[in-house]
CSV table of C-alpha atoms in Angstrom, one decimal:
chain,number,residue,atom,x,y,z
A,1,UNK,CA,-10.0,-12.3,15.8
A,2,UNK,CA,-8.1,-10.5,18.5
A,3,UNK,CA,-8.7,-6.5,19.1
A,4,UNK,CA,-4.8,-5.0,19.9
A,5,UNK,CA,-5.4,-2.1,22.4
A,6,UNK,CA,-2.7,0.1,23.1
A,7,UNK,CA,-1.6,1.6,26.7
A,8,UNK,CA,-2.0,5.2,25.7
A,9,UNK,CA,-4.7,6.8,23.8
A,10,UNK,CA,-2.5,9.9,22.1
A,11,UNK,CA,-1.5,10.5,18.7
A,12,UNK,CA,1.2,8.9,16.8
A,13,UNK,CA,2.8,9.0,13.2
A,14,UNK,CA,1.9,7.1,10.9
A,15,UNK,CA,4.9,4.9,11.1
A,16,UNK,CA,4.6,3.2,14.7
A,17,UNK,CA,1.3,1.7,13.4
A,18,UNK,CA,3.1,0.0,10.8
A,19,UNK,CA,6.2,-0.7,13.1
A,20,UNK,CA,2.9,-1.9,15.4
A,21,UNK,CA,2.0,-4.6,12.4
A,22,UNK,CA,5.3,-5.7,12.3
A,23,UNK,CA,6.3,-6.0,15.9
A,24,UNK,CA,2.5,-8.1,16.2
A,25,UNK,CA,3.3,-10.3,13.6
A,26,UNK,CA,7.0,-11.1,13.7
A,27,UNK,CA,7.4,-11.2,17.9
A,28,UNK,CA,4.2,-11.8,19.8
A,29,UNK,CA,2.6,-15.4,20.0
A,30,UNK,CA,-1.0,-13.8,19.3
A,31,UNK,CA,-3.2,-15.2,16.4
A,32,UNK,CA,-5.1,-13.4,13.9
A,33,UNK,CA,-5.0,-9.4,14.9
A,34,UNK,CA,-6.9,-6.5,14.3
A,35,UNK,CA,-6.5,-2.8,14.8
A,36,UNK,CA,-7.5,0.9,13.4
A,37,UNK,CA,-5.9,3.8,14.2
A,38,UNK,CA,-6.3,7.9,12.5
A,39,UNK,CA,-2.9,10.3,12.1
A,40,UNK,CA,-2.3,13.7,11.3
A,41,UNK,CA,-2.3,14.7,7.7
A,42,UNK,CA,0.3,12.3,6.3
A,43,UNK,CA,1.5,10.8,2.8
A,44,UNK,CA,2.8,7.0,2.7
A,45,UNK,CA,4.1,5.6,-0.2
A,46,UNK,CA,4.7,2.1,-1.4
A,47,UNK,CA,7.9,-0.1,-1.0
A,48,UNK,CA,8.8,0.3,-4.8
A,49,UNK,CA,7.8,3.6,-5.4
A,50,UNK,CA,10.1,6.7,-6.3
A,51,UNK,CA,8.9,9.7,-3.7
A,52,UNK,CA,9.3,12.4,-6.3
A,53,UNK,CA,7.1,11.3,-8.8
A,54,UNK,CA,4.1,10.1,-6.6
A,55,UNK,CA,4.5,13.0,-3.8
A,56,UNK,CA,4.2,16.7,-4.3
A,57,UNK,CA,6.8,17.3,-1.6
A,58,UNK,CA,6.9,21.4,-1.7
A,59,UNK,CA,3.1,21.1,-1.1
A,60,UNK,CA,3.1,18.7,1.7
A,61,UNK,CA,6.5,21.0,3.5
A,62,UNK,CA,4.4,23.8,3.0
A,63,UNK,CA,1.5,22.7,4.8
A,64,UNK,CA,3.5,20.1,7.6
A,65,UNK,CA,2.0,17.1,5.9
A,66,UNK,CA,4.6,13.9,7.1
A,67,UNK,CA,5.9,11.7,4.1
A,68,UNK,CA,7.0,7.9,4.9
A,69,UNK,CA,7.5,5.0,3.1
A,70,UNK,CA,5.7,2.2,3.9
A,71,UNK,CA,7.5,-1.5,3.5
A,72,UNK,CA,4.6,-3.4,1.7
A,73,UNK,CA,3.4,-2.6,-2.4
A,74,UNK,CA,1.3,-1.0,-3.6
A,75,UNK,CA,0.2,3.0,-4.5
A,76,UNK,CA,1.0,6.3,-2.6
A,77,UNK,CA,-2.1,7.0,-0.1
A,78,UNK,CA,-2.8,10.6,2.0
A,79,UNK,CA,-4.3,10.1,4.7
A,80,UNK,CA,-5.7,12.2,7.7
A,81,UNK,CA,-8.0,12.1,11.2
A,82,UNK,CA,-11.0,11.4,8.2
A,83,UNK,CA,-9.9,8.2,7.3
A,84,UNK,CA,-9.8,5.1,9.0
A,85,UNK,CA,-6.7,3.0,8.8
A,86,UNK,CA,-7.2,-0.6,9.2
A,87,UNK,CA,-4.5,-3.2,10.4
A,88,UNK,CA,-4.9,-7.2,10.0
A,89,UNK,CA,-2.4,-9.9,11.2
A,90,UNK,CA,-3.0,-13.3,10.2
A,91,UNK,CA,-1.1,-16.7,10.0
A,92,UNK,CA,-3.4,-18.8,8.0
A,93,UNK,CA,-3.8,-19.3,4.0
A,94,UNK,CA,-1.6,-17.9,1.1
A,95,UNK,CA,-1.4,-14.5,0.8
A,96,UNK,CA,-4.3,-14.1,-1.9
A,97,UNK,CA,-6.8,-15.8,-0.5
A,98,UNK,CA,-5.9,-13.8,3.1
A,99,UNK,CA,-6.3,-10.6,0.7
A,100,UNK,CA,-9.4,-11.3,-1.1
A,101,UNK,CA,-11.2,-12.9,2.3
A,102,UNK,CA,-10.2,-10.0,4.1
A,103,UNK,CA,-11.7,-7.6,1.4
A,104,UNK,CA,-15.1,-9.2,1.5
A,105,UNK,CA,-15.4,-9.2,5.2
A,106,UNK,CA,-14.6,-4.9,4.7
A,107,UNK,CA,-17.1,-5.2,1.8
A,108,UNK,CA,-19.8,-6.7,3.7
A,109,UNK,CA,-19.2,-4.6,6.4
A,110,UNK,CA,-19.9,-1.6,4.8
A,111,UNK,CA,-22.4,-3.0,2.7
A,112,UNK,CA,-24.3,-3.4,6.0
A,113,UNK,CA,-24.8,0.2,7.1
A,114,UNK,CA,-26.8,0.7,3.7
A,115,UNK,CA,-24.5,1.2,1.0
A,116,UNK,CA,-23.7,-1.2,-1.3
A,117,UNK,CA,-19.7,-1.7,-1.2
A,118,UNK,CA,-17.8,-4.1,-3.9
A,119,UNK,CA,-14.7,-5.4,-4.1
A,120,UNK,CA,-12.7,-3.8,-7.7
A,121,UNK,CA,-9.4,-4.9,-9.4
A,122,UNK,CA,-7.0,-6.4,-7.1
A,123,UNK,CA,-6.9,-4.1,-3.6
A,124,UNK,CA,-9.9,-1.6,-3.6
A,125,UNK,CA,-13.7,-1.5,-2.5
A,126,UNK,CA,-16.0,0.7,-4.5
A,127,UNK,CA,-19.3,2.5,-3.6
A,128,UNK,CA,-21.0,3.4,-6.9
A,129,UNK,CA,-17.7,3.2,-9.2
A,130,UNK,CA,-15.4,5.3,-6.4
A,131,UNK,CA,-13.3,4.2,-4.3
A,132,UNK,CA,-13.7,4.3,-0.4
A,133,UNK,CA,-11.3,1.5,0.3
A,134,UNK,CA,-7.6,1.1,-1.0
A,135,UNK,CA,-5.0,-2.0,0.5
A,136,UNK,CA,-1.8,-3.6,0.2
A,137,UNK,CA,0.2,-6.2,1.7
A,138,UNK,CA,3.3,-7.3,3.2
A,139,UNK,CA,4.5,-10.7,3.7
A,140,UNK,CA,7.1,-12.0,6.5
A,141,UNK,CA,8.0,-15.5,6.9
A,142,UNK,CA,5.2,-17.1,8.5
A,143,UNK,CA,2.7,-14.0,8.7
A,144,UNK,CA,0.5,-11.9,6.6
A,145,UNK,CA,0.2,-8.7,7.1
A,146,UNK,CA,-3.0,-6.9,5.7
A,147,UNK,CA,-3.2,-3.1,5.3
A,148,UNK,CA,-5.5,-0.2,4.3
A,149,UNK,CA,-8.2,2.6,4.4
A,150,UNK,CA,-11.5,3.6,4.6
A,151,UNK,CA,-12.5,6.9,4.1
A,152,UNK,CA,-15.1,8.1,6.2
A,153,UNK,CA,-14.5,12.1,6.1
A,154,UNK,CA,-11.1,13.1,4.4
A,155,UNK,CA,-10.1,16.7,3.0
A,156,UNK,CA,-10.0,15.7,-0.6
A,157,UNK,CA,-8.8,19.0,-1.6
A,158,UNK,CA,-5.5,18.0,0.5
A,159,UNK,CA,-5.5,14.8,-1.4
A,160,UNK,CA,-5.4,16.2,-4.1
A,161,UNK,CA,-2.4,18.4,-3.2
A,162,UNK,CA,-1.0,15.9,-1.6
A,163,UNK,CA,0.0,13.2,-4.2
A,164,UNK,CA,0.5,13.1,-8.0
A,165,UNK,CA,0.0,10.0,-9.5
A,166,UNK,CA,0.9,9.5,-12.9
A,167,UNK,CA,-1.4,10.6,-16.1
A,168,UNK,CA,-1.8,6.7,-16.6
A,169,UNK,CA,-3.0,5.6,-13.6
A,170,UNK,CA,-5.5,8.4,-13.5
A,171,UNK,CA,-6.6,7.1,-17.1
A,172,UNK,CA,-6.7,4.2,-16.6
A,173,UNK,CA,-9.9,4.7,-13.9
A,174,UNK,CA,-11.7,6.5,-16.6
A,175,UNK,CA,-11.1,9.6,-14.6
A,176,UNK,CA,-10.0,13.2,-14.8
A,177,UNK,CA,-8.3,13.6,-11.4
A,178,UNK,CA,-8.1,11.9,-8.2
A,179,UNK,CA,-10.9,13.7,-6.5
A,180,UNK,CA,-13.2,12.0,-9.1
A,181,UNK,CA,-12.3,8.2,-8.5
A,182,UNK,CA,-13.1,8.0,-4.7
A,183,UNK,CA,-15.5,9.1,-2.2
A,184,UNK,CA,-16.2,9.4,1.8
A,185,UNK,CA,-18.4,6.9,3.4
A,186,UNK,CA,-19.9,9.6,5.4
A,187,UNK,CA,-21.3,11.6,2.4
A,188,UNK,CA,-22.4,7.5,1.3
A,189,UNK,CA,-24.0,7.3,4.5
A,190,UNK,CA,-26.1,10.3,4.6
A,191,UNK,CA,-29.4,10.4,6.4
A,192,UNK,CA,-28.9,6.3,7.3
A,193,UNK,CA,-25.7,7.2,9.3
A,194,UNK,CA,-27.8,7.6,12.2
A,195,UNK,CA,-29.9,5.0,12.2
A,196,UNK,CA,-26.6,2.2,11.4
A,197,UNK,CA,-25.3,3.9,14.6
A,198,UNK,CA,-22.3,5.3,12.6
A,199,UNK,CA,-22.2,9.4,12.6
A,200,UNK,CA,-18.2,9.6,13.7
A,201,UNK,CA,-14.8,8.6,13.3
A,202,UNK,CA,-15.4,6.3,17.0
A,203,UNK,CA,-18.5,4.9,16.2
A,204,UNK,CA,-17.3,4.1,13.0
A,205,UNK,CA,-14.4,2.2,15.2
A,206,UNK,CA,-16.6,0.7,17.0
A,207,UNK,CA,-18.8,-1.0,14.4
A,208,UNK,CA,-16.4,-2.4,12.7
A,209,UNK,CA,-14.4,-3.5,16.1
A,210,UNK,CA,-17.7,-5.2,16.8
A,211,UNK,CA,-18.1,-7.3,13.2
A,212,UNK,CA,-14.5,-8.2,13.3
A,213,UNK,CA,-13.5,-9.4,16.5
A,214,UNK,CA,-14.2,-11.6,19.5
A,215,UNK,CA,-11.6,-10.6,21.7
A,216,UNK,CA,-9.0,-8.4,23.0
A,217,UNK,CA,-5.8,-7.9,23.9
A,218,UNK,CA,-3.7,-5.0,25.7
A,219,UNK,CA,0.0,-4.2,25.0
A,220,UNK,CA,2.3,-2.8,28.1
A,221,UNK,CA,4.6,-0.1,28.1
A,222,UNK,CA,7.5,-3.0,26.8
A,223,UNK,CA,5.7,-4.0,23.4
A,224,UNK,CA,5.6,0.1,22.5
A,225,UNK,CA,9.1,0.4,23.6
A,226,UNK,CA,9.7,-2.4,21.0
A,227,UNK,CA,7.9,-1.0,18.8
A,228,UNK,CA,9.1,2.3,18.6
A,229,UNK,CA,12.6,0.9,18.1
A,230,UNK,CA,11.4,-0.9,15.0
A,231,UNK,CA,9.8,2.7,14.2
A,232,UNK,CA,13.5,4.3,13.7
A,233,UNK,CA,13.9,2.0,10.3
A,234,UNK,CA,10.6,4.1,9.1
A,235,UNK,CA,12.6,7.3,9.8
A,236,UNK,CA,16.0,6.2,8.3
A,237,UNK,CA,16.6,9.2,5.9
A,238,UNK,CA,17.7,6.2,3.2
A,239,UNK,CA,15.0,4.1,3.5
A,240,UNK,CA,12.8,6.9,2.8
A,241,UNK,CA,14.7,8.0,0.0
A,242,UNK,CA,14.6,4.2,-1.3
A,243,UNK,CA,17.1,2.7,-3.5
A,244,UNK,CA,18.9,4.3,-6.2
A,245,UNK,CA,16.8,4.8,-9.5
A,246,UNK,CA,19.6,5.6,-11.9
A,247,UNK,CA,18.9,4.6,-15.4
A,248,UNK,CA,19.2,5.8,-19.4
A,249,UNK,CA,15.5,4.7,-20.3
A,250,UNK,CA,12.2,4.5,-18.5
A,251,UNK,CA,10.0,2.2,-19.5
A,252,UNK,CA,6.3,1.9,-18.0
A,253,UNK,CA,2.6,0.7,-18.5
A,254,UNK,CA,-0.2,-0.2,-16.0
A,255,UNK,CA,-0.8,-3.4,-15.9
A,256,UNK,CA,-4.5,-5.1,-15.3
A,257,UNK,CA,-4.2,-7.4,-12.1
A,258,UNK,CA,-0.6,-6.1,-11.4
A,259,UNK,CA,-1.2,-2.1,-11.3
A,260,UNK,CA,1.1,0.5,-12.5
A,261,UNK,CA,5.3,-1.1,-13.5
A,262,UNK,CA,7.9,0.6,-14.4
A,263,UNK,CA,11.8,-0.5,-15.6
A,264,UNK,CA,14.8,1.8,-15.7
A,265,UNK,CA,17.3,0.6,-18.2
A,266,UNK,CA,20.3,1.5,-18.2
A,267,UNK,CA,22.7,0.6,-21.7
A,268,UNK,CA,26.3,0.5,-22.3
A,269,UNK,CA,27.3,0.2,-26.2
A,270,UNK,CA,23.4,-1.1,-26.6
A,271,UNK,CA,23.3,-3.7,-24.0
A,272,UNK,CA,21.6,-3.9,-20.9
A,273,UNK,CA,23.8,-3.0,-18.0
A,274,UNK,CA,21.3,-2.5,-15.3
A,275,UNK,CA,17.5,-2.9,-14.3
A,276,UNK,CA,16.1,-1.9,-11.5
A,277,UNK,CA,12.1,-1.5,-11.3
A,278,UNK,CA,9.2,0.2,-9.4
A,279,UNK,CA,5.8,1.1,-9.5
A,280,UNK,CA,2.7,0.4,-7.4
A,281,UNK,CA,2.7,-3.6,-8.0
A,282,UNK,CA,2.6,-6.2,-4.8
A,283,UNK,CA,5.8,-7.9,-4.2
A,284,UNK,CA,6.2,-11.3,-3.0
A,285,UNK,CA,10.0,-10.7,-2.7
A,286,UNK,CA,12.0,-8.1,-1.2
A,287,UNK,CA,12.7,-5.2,-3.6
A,288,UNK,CA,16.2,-6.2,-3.8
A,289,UNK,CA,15.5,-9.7,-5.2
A,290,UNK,CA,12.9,-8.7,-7.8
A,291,UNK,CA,15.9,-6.6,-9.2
A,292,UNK,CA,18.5,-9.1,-9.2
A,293,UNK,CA,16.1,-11.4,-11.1
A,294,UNK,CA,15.6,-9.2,-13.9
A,295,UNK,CA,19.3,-7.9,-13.6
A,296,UNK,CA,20.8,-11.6,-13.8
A,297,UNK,CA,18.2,-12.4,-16.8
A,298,UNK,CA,18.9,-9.0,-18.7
A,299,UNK,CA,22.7,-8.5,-18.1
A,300,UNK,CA,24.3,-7.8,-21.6
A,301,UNK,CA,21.2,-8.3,-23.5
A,302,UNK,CA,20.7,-6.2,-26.6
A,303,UNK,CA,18.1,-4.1,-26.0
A,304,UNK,CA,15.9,-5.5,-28.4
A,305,UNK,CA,12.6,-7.2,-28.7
A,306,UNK,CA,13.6,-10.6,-29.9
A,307,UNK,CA,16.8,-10.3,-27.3
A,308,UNK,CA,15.0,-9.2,-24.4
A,309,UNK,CA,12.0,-11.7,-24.9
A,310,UNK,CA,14.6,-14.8,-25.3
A,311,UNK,CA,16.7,-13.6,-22.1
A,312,UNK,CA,13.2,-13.3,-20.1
A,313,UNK,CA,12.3,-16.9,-21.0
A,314,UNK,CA,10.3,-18.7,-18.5
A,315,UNK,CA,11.2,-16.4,-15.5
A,316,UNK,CA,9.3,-17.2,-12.5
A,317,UNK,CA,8.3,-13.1,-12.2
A,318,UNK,CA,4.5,-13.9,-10.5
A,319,UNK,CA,6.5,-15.5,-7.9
A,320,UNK,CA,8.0,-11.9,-7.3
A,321,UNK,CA,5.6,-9.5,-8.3
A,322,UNK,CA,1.9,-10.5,-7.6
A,323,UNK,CA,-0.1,-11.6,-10.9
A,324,UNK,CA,3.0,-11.0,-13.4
A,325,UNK,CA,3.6,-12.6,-16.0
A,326,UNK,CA,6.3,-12.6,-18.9
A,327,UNK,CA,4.3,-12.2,-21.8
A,328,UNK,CA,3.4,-8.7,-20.8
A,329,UNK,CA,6.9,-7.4,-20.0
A,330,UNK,CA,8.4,-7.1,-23.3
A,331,UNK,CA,5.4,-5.0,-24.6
A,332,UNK,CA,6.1,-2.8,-21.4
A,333,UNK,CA,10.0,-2.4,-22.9
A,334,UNK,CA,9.2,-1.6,-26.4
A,335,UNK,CA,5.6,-0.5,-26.8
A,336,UNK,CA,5.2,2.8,-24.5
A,337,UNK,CA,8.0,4.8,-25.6
């Protein structure tokens, strides 16, 4: 696997390293990539989330804490210089077995300092039931791209602030607040952090440079002018707003294997006139097409049980949202008013 170095060592937002990803994947000819990289306190949040309800934006004004949306699934993460943010390109295999390989390698790789690291659910790594490791994807044409963090020192009072994710998913973990479900590596670590050689952000970098790749490769001052062009569609006031979220009902559940869903309905005289859905889920599609699909199956249906379960039939929703299926979705309608 190929280490991507960049020109300049400085400081960036958040959102070059994921226009980085893209520009790697979509318009170089190099193989399998790998890179890390640290920001200033910032919050990203998934592809199909909605920024008010997963960001506590007069906290993060307040304290100059950036807010982006990311283009790939998944939950809303804070993140700042004490945790590690990890970038993989690949070409090969279908996009679950790229995730779950790529977990294990992480897993083992921590698991090596001393600790022992699992992989949990569909996208985190545990150290004694808490998180230190959360991912997502994103999938172009003939590329995977593999995303996520590993908390090594984080302010988890800022976290805390930071983000506000709903009762359920908080619940769901078996937990009272965020702080409780995850954990630094550092404070993991301990006394053996200086005998695996790992005490700091860099050496941390370093390991994990070292048991993942074999090479290297060094971007000019070109690639980061390309890549801070594809940058500007990060800070498009729009895209960060996401699309419009209009709707008469809110329906909602988390979902094992898919994570947290929700559908906004809205009715005319009874009848389905529009659906639109977010949530924290993996999509396979872009957000645009996992709308129509449930638009063009749900336009005009009664919104009832028997209705809505008849209109959904045999839709092919795991090819759009990652380990869906239609049985679940009519309980998510009608049973979590």
């Amino acid at each position: 696997m190929t280490r991507i170095l960049l020109p300049e060592h400085k400081e960036r937002p958040l959102v070059f390293y994921l226009a980085m990803e893209e520009y790697i994947a979509g318009e170089t000819g190099i193989g399998d990539a790998f890179f890390m990289w640290t920001v200033a306190p910032t919050v990203i949040f998934g592809r199909n989330q909605v920024m008010e309800a997963e960001v506590n934006l007069p906290w993060c004004r307040k304290h100059g804490v950036s807010t982006y949306r990311r283009k790939s699934g998944g939950g809303c993460v804070y993140s700042d210089r004490g945790n590690l943010m990890i970038s993989y390109i690949t070409s090969s295999g279908k996009v679950r077995d790229v995730f779950s390989e790529y977990l294990g390698r992480l897993a083992d790789a921590v698991s090596a300092l001393g600790v022992e690291a699992e992989v949990s659910g569909r996208n985190d790594i545990m150290i004694g039931g808490k998180k230190v490791s959360g991912n997502a994807f994103q999938m172009l044409p003939s590329r995977s791209i593999v995303h996520g963090t590993l908390l090594f020192d984080t302010d988890f009072d800022a976290l805390e602030a930071a983000i506000t994710p709903s009762e359920d998913k908080i619940a769901g973990k078996g937990v009272k607040s965020v702080r409780q479900h995850v954990v630094n590596l550092k404070s993991c670590l301990g006394d053996r952090a200086s005998a695996a050689g790992v005490t700091d952000m860099d050496s941390l970098q370093s390991y994990l440079y070292g048991w993942f790749c074999d090479s290297s490769y060094m971007l000019d001052g070109d690639d980061v002018r390309r890549i801070e062009e594809i940058q500007n569609e990060y800070l498009d006031p729009d895209f960060i707003a996401g699309k419009s979220r209009n709707g008469t009902y809110i329906r909602k559940s988390k979902i094992d294997r898919v994570g947290e869903i929700a559908f906004r309905i809205s009715l005319d005289g009874g009848l389905i006139d529009d659906v639109s859905v977010s949530g924290d889920y993996f999509s396979l599609k872009e957000p645009a097409e996992v709308d129509a699909l449930f638009r063009s199956a749900l336009a005009m249906v009664p919104m009832e049980r028997k209705a809505v379960s008849e209109a959904l039939g045999k839709l092919p929703v795991g090819e759009y949202i990652l380990n869906l299926n239609v049985s679940c979705i009519s309980s998510v309608f009608f049973d979590n008013d």
